[in-house]
Coordinates of C-alpha atoms in Angstrom, one line a residue:
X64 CA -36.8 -135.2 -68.3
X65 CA -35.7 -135.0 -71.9
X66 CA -35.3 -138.8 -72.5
X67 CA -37.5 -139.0 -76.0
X68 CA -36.1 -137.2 -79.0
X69 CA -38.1 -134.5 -80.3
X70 CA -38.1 -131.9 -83.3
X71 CA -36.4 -128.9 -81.5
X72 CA -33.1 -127.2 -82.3
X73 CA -31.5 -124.7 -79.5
X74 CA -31.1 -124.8 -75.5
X75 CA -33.6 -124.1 -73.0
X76 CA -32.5 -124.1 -69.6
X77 CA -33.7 -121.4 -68.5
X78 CA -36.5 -121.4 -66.1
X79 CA -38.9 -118.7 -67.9
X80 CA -38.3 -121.0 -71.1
X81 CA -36.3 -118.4 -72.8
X82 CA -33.4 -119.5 -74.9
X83 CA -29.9 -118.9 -73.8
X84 CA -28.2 -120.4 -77.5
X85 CA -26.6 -117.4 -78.6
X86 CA -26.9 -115.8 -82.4
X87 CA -24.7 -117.0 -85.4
X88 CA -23.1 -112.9 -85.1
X89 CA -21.6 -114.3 -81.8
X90 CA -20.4 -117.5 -83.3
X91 CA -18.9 -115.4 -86.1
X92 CA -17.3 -113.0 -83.6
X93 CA -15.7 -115.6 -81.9
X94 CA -14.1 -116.9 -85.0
X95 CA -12.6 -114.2 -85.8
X96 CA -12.4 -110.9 -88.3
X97 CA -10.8 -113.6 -90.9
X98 CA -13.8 -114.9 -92.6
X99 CA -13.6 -114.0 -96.2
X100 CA -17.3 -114.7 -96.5
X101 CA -18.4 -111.5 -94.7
X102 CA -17.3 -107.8 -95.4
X103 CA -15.9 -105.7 -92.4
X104 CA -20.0 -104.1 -92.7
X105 CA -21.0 -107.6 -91.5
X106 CA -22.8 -108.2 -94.8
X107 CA -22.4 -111.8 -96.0
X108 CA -21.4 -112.6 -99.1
X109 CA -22.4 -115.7 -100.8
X110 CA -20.2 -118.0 -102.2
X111 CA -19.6 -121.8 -103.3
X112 CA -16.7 -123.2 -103.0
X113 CA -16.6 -127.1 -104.6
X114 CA -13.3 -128.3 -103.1
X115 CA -14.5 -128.0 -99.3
X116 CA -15.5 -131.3 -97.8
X117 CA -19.0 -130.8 -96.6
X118 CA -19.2 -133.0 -94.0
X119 CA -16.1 -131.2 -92.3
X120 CA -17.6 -127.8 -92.9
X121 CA -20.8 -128.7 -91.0
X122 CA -19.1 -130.6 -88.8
X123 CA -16.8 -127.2 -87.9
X124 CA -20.4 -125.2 -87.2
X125 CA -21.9 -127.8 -85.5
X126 CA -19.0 -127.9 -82.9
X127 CA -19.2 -124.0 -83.0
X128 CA -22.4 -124.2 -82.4
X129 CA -22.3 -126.4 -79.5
X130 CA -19.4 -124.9 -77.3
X131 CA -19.9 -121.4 -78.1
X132 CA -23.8 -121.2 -79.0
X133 CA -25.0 -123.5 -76.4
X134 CA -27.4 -126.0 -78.8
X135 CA -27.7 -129.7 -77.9
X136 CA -25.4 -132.5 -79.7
X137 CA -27.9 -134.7 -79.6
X138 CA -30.6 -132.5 -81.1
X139 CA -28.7 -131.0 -84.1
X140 CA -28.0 -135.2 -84.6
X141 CA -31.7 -135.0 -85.9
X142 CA -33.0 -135.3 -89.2
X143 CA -35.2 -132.4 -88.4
X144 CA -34.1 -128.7 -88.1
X145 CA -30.4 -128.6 -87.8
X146 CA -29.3 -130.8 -90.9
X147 CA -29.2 -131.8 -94.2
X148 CA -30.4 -128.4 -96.5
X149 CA -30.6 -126.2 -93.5
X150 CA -27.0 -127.2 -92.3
X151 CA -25.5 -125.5 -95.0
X152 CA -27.6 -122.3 -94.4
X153 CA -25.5 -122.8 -90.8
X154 CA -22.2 -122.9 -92.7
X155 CA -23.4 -120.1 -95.4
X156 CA -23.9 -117.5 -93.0
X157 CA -21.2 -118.8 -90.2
X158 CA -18.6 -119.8 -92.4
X159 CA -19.5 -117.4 -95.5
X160 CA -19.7 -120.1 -98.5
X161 CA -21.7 -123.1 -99.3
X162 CA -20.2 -126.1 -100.1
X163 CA -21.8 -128.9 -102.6
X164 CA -25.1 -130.7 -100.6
X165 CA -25.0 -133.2 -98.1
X166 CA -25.7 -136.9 -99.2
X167 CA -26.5 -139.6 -96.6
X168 CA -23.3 -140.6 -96.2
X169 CA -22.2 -137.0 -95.4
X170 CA -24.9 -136.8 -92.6
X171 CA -23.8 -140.1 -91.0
X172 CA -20.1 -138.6 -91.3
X173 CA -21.3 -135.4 -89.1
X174 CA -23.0 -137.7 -86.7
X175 CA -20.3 -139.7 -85.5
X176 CA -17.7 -136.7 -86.1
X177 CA -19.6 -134.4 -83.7
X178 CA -20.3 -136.8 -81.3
X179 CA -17.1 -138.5 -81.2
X180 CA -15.1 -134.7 -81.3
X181 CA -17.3 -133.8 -78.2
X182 CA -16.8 -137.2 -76.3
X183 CA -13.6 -137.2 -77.1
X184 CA -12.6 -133.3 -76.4
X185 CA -9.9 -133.3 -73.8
X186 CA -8.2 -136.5 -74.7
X187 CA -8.1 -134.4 -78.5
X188 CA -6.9 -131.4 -77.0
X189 CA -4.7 -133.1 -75.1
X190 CA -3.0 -134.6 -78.1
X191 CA -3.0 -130.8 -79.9
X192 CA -1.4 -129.0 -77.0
X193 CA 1.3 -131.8 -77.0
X194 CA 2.4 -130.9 -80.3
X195 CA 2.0 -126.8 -79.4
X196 CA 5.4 -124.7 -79.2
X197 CA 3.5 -123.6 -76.2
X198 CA 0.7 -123.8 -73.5
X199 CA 0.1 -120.5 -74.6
X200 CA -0.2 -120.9 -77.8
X201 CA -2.8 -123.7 -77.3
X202 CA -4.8 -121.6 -75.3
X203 CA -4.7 -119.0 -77.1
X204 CA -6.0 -120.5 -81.0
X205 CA -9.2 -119.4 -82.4
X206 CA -12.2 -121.7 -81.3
X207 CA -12.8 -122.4 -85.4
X208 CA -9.5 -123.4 -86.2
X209 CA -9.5 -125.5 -82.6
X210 CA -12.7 -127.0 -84.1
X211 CA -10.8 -128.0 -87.4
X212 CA -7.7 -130.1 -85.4
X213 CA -10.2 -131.7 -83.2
X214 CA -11.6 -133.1 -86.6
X215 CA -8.9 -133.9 -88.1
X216 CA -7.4 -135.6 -85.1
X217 CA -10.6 -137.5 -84.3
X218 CA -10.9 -138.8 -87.9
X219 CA -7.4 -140.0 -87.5
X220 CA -7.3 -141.6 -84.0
X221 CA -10.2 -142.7 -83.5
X222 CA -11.9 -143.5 -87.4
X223 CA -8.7 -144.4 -88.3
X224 CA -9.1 -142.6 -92.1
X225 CA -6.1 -142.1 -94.3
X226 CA -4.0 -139.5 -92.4
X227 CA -3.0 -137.5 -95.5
X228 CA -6.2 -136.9 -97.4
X229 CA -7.5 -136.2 -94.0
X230 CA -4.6 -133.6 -93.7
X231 CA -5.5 -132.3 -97.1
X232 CA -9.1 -132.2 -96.7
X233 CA -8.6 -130.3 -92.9
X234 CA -6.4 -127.7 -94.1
X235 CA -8.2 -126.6 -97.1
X236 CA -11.1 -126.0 -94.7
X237 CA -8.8 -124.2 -92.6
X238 CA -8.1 -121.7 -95.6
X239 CA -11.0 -120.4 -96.9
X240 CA -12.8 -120.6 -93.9
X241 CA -10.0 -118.5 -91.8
X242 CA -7.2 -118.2 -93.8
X243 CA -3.9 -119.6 -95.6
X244 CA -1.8 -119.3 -92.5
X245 CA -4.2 -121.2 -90.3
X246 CA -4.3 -124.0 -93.4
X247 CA -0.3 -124.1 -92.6
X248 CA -0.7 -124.3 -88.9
X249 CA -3.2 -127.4 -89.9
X250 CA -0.9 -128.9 -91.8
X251 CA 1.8 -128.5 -89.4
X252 CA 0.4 -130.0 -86.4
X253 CA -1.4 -132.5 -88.2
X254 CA 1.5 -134.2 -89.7
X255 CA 3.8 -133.7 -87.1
X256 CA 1.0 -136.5 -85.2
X257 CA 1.4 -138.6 -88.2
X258 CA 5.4 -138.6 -87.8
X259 CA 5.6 -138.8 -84.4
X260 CA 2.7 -141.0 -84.0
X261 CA 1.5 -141.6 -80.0
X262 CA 4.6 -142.7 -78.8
X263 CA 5.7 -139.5 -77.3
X264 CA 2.3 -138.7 -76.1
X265 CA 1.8 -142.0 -73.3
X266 CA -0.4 -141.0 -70.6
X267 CA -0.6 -144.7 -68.6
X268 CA 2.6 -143.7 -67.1
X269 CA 0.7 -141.0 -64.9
X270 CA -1.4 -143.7 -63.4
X271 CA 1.5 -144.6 -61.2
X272 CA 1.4 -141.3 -59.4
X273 CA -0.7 -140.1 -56.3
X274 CA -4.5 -140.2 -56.5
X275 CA -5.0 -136.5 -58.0
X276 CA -2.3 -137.5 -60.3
X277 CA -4.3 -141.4 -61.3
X278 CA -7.6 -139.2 -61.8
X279 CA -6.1 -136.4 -63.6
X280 CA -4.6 -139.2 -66.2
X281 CA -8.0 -141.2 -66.1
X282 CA -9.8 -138.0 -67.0
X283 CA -7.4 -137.6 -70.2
X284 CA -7.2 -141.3 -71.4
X285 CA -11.6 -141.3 -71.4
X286 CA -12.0 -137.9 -72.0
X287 CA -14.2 -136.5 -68.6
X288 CA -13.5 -133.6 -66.2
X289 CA -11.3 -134.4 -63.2
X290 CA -13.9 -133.7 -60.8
X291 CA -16.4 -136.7 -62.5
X292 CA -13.8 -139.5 -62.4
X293 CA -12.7 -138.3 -59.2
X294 CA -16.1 -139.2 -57.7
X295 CA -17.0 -142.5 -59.2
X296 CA -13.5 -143.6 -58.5
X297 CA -14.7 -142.9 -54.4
X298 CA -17.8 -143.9 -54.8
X299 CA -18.0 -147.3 -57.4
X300 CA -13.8 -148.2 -57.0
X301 CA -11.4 -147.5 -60.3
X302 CA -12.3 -150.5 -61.6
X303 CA -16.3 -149.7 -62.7
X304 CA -15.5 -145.9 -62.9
X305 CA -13.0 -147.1 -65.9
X306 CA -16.7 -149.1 -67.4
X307 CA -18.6 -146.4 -67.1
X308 CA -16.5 -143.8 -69.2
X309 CA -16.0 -146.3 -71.6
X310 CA -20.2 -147.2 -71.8
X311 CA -20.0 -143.3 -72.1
X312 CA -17.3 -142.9 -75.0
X313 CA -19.1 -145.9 -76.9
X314 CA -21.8 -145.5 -79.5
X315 CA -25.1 -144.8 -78.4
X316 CA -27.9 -147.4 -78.2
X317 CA -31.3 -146.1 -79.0
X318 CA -34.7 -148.1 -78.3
X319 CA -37.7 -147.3 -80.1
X320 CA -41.6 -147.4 -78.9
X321 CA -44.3 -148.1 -81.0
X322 CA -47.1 -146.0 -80.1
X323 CA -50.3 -148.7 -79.7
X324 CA -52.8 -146.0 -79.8
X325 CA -52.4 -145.3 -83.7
X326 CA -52.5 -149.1 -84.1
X327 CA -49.2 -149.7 -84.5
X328 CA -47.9 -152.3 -82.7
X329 CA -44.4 -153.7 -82.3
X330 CA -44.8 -156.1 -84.8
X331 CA -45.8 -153.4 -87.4
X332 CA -42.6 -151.8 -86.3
X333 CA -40.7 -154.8 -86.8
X334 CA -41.6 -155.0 -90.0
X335 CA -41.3 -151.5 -91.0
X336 CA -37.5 -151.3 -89.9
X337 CA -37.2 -154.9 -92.3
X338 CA -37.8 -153.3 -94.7
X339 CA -36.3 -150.1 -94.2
X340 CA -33.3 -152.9 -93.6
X341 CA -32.5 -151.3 -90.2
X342 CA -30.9 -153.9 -87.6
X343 CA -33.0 -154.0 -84.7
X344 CA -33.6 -156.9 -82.0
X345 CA -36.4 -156.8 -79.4
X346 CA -36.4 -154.9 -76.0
X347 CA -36.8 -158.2 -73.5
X348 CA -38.1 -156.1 -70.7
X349 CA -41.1 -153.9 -72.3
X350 CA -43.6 -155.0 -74.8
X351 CA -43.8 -152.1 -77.0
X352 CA -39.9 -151.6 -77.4
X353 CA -37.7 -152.2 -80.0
X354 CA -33.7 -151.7 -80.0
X355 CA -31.5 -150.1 -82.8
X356 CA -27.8 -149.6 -82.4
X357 CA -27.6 -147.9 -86.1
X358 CA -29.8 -146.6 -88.6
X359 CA -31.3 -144.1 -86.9
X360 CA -31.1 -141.3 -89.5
X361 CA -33.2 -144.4 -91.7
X362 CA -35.9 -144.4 -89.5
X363 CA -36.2 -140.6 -89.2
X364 CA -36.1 -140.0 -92.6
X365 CA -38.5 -142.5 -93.8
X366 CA -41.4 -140.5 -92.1
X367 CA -42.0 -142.8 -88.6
X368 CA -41.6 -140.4 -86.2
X369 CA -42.9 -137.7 -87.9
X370 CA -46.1 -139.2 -88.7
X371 CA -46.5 -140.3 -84.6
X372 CA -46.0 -144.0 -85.1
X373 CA -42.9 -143.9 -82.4
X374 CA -40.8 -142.3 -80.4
X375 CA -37.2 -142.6 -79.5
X376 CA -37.7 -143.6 -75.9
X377 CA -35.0 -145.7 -73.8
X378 CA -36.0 -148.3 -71.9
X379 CA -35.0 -147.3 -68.6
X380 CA -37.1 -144.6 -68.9
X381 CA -40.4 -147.0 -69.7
X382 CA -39.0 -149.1 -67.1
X383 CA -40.0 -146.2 -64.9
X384 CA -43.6 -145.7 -66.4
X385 CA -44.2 -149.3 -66.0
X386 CA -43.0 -149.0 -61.9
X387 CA -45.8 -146.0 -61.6
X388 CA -48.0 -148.4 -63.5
X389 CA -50.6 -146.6 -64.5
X390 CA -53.6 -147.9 -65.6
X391 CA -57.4 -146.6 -67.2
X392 CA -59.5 -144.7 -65.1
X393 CA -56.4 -143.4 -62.9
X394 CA -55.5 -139.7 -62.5
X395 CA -52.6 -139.1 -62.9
X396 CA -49.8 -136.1 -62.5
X397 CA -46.6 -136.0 -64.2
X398 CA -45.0 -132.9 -62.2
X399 CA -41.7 -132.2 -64.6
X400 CA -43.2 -133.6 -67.4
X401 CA -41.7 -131.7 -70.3
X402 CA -41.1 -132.7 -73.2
X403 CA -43.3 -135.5 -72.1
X404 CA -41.6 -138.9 -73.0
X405 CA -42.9 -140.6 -70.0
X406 CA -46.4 -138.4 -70.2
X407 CA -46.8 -140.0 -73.7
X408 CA -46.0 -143.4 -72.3
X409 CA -48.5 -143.2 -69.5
X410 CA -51.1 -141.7 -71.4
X411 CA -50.9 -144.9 -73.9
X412 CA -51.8 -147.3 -71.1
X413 CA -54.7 -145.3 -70.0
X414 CA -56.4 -146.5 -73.1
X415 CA -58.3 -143.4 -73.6
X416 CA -59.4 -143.8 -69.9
X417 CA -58.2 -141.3 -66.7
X418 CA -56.6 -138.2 -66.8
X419 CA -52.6 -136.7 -66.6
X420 CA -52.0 -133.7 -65.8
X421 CA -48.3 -132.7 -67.3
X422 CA -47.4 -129.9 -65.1
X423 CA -43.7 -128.0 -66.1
X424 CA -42.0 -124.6 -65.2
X425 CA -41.3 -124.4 -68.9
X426 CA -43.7 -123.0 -71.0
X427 CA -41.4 -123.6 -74.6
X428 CA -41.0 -127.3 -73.5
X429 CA -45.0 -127.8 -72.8
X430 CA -45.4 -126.4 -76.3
X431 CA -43.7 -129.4 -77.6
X432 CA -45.7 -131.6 -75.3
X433 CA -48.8 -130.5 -76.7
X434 CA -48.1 -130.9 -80.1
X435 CA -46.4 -134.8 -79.7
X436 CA -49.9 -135.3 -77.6
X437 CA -51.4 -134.4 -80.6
X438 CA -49.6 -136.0 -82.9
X439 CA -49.9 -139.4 -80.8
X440 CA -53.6 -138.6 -80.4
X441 CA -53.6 -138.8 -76.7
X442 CA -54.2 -135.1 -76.3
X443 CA -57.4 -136.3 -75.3
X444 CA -55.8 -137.7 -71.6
X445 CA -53.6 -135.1 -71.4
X446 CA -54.2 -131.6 -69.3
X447 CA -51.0 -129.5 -69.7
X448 CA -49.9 -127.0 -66.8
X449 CA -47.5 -124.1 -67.0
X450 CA -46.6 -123.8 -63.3
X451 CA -43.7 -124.0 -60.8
X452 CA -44.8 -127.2 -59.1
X453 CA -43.7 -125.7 -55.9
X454 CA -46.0 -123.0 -55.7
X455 CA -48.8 -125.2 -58.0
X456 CA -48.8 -128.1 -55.0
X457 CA -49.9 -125.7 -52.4
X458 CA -52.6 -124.3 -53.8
X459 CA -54.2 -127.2 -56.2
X460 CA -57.2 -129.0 -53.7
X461 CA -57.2 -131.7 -55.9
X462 CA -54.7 -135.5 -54.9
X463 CA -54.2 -137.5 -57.8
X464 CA -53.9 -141.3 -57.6
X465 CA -50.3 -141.4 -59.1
X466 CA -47.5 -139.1 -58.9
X467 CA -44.5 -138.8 -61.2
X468 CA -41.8 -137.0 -60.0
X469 CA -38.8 -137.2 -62.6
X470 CA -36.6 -134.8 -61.2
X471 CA -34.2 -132.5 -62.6
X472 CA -30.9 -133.9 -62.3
X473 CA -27.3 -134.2 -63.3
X474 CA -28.0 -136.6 -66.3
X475 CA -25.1 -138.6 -65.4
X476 CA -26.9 -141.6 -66.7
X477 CA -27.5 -140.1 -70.0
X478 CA -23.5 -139.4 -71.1
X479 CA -24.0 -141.6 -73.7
X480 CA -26.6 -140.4 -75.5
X481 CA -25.6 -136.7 -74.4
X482 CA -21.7 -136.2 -75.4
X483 CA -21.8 -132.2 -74.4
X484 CA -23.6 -132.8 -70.9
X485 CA -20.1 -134.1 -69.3
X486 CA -18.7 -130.9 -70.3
X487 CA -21.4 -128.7 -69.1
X488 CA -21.7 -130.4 -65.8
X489 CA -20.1 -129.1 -63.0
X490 CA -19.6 -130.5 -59.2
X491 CA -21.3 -128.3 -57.4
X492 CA -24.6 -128.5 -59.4
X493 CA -25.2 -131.3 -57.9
X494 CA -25.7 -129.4 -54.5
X495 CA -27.7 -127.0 -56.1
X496 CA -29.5 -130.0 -57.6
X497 CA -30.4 -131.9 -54.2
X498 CA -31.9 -128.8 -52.7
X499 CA -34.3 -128.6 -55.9
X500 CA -34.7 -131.9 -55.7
X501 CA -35.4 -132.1 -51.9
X502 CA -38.1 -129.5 -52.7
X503 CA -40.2 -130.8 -55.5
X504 CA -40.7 -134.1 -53.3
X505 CA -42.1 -132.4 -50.7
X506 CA -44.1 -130.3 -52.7
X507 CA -45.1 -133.6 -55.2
X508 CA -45.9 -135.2 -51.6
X509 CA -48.7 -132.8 -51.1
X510 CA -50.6 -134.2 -54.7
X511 CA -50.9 -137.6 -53.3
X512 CA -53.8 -139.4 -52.5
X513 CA -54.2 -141.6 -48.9
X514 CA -53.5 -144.6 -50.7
X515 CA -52.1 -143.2 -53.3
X516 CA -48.5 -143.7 -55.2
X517 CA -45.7 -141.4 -55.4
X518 CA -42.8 -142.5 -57.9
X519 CA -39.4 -139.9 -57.7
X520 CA -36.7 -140.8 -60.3
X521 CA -34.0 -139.3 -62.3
X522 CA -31.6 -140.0 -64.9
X523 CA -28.5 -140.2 -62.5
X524 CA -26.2 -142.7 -61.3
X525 CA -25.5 -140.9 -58.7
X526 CA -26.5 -142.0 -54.8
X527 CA -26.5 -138.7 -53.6
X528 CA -28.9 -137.7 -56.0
X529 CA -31.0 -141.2 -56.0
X530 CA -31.9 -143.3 -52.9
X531 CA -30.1 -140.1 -50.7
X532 CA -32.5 -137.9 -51.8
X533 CA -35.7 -140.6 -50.9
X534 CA -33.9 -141.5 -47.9
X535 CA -34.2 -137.6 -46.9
X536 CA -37.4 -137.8 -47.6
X537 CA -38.7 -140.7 -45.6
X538 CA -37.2 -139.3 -42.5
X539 CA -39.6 -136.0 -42.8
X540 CA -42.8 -138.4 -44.0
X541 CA -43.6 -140.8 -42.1
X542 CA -47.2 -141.1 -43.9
X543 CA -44.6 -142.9 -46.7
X544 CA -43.2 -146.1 -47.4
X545 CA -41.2 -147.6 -49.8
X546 CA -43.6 -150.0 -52.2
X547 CA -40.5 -152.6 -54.0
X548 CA -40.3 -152.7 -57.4
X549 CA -39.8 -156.2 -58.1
X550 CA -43.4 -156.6 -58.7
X551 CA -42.8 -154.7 -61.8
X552 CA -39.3 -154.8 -63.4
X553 CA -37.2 -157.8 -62.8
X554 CA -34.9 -158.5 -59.9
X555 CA -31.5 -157.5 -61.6
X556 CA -33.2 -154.3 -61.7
X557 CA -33.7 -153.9 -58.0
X558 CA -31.8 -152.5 -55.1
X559 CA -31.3 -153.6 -51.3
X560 CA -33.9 -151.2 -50.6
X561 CA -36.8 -152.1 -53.3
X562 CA -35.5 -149.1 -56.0
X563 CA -34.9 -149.2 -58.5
X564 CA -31.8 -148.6 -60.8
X565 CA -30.5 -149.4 -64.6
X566 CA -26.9 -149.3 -64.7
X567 CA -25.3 -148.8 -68.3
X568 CA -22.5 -151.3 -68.1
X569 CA -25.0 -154.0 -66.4
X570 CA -27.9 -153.7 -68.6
X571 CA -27.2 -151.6 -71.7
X572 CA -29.1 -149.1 -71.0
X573 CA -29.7 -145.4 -69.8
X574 CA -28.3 -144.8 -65.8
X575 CA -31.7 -144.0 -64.0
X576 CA -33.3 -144.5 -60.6
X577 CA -36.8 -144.5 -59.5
X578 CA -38.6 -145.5 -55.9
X579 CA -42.0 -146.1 -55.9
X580 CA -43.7 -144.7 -52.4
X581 CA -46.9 -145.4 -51.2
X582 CA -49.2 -143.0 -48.9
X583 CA -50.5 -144.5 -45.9
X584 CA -54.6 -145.1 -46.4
X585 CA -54.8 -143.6 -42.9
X586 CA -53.1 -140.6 -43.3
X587 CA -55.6 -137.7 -42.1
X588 CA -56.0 -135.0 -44.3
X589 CA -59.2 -133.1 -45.4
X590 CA -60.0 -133.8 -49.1
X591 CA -62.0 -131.5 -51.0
X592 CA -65.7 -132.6 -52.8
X593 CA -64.7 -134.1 -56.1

C-alpha cells in the first residue's frame, strides 16, 4: 500500500498501471467556453495578470485537478512535480494567465487550502447551496467557479481570514479566470454568509430526528458521505464515530524514518530538522522514527528525501514491518508491495543479508519501487516482480520464510492523510474489496514455508475488512494459526485475538491492522531442491 510519500504526480488505479487522470483539455472543458486565456481554436494565449492571488489561483486548479482529473491531494501536496514553478504552468494552461510566483508562504497557503476545501467539501457546499435561490442553481454552477466559493468559504470558516479581502481577493479570481458575472455571483454569495453569518444555517437541530435523519446531519456537520457515518455509528456507537471524523478533519501527523543503511541514524535526523528548526519529538514505539506535525514542505525542500536519507513512513505502518520481523539471511516476499514503503523498511533490517522479492500487479508503481531501492541503496536485497500475485503463487516452486500480504483496501485508516479518498470511496467497494482480499490470502498462503510466517494487513478500520477477512481464512487453513503480536508491538496495540490494530484517536496514528500467522512445521507439502 501507498503509505510512504513518493515523487509521483497523477492516479494509477488501474490494474495494467495505465493512468486514468484525465488531460488539462478536459479540465478546461469542464470549466467552461469562458476562459479568456484560450481562443475558441483552443490555442492558449499567454498572459500575466499581477492582481490575482496566486495561492487562490493554484488552489482553484489543484481542486480542478483533483475532482475532475482524478490526481491525488496528497501527492500534488509535494514539493516535487505538482508545485511551486510547475504549478503555475497548471494554472497557465488551465486557467489561461500566470499570476506572480509562489513564495513559501503561498505553498503552505495551498496546502492547507486544498486539503481543508476537500475535507471539508460537503459541509462547504452545504453552506453555498444554503445561500442558492435554488437547488438547481447549485447543482447546476460550473465546477471552477464551485471551486472559487469553496475557497473562499473555507478561508472564512474555517481559517478565519478577514472576510472582505477574502471577498475581494475570490472574486477577482472569479473574473478573469471565468468572467465578470461569475465575480458578481462571488461577491454575492460570499457576503450574503458574512451578513447572515451561521445563524440561519444550524444543522444540530437535525440530530433530533430518526436515525437516517442523525446520520444524514452527522455527515454534513464532519463532512463524510452518509453511507461512512452510517456504518461506524453501527459498528463503533455515535460517540467514537463523532472521534474519528474529527481525527479525520484534523491536520495530518507525519512520521519520518531515517534510513540506517546510508548511515544516517535518527540522531543525524534529529539534528538535521534542529537546524532546519522543524518541530519534531521522537516516535516512542520504533527506533528509527521521528514525528513532525508541521514543516513538512522544510524538510522536502532542504534536499532529505531526495537525496534518500528518509522517507515519510507512518508508524503504523513500521509497526507492521516490525510484527513480520524480518531479519538477515531471511527470504522474504512482499506480495503488493508497490510503491514499497514497507519493502524499504524490511530490506533495511536485512542488513544487506536475505532476499525480498516485491511482487505487484502494477508495473508504473514497481518503477518507482526500483528507483527509491536505488536511491536507499538496498536494490541490492530487493528482486522486483511484475505479476498478478494470484496467478504468480501457483506457479512459483519456491516458499519464502516470511510473507507480507498488505492488501488492497478501503484506506479508511488513512482519511487523514488522504482528504479525497472519503469522497472516492464507496460502500459497496468494500464487497468487491473482501473478495480480492479473500483471494490474495489464499494465493499468499501457497508462498509460505512449513514453519514459516504469513503477516495480512491493511490500512482499514474496518472489521469486515480486518480480523473478518483472517477469520475467513483460518476456517479454510487449518495448517494456520494465529502467532500474537504482543511479542512485538506493545499491548495497547493488541486485540482479543493477538492482532493487531492502531486506532487514530487512541494512538495518533494511521488506522491499520495486521495478524501475524504461522504455518504448521508439519504441514505436508513437497518442496522443490533449493
Amino acid at each position: 500500500m501507498a503509505e510512504t510519500l513518493v515523487f509521483r504526480a497523477i492516479k494509477s488505479t488501474e490494474r495494467d498501471g495505465a493512468s486514468k487522470t484525465k488531460p488539462l483539455k478536459y479540465i478546461r472543458r469542464r470549466i467552461g467556453q469562458h476562459s479568456e486565456g484560450f481562443h475558441e481554436s483552443g490555442k492558449k494565449v499567454s498572459k500575466v495578470n499581477l492582481e490575482v492571488s496566486p495561492h487562490r489561483a493554484v488552489c482553484a486548479v489543484r481542486l480542478m485537478r483533483i475532482e475532475l482529473g482524478g490526481a491525488f491531494a496528497d501527492l500534488l501536496n509535494e514539493k516535487g512535480k505538482g508545485s511551486g514553478s510547475n504549478e503555475m504552468g497548471y494554472v497557465e494552461r488551465t486557467l489561461g494567465f500566470r499570476t506572480r510566483p509562489l513564495d513559501d508562504r503561498d505553498l503552505r497557503l495551498v496546502t492547507d487550502i486544498v486539503g481543508g476545501a476537500i475535507r471539508w467539501r460537503r459541509y462547504l457546499d452545504h453552506l453555498i447551496a444554503s445561500l442558492c435561490h435554488s437547488q438547481k442553481m447549485f447543482e447546476g454552477m460550473e465546477p471552477l467557479l464551485l471551486q472559487i466559493l469553496r475557497i473562499g468559504f473555507y478561508e472564512i470558516v474555517k481559517l478565519d481570514m478577514p472576510p472582505y479581502a477574502v471577498v475581494d481577493e475570490n472574486v477577482r479570481l472569479a473574473k478573469v479566470a471565468l468572467r465578470p458575472g461569475a465575480g458578481n455571483m462571488v461577491n454575492g454569495i460570499l457576503r450574503k454568509w458574512f451578513c447572515l453569518r451561521c445563524d440561519s444555517f444550524c444543522i444540530a437541530g437535525f440530530l433530533e430526528g430518526d436515525d437516517r435523519a442523525k446520520a444524514r446531519a452527522l455527515a454534513t456537520i464532519y463532512s463524510h458521505p452518509v453511507w461512512m457515518v452510517r456504518r461506524w455509528i453501527k459498528q463503533l456507537g455515535q460517540e467514537v464515530a463523532e472521534k474519528f471524523m474529527t481525527w479525520n478533519n484534523s491536520d495530518p501527523h507525519f512520521s519520518i524514518r531515517a534510513n540506517i543503511v546510508k548511515d544516517f541514524t535518527r540522531a543525524d535526523l534529529v539534528e538535521q530538522l534542529t537546524m532546519l528548526k522543524v518541530p519534531h519529538k521522537l516516535s516512542p514505539h520504533l527506533d528509527d522514527f521521528v514525528r513532525i506535525s508541521t514543516g513538512m514542505q522544510i524538510v522536502i525542500q532542504a534536499g532529505l528525501l531526495k537525496q534518500g536519507l528518509c522517507s515519510v513512513q507512518d508508524e503504523s505502518a513500521g509497526l507492521v514491518v516490525s510484527i513480520l520481523d524480518p531479519q538477515p539471511g531471511e527470504t522474504i516476499i512482499d506480495c503488493c508491495a508497490a510503491p514499497g514503503g514497507k519493502t524499504l523498511f524490511m530490506a533495511s533490517r536485512l542488513r544487506g543479508q536475505g532476499v525480498i522479492s516485491a511482487i505487484d500487479i502494477n508495473e508504473g508503481r514497481l518503477r518507482i519501487l526500483k528507483e527509491s531501492a536505488i536511491l536507499h541503496e538496498v536494490d541490492g536485497v530487493i528482486n522486483i516482480i511484475h505479476a498478478d500475485l494470484r496467478e504468480f503463487a501457483g506457479n512459483d516452486p519456491v516458499k519464502y520464510d516470511k510473507v507480507l500480504l498488505d492488501a488492497p483496501c478501503s484506506g479508511l485508516g488513512v482519511l487523514s492523510k488522504r482528504a479525497d479518498l472519503r469522497w472516492n470511496r464507496k460502500l459497496e467497494d468494500i464487497e468487491v474489496l473482501k473478495k480480492l482480499q479473500d483471494e490474495l490470502l489464499d494465493a499468499a498462503s501457497m508462498l509460505v514455508k512449513p514453519g514459516g510466517v504469513l503477516v495480512y494487513s491493511t490500512c482499514s478500520i474496518d472489521p469486515e475488512e480486518n480480523e473478518e477477512r483472517v477469520e475467513a481464512f483460518l476456517a479454510k487453513h487449518s495448517e494456520f494459526n494465529i502467532d500474537p503480536v504482543d511479542r512485538y508491538v506493545t499491548r495497547d496495540f493488541v486485540m482479543k485475538r493477538g492482532f493487531y490494530f492502531s486506532n487514530p484517536v487512541v494512538h495518533s496514528l494511521d488506522g491499520s491492522f495486521a495478524a501475524r500467522l504461522v504455518r504448521s512445521s508439519n504441514d505436508k507439502f513437497s518442496l522443490p531442491n533449493q
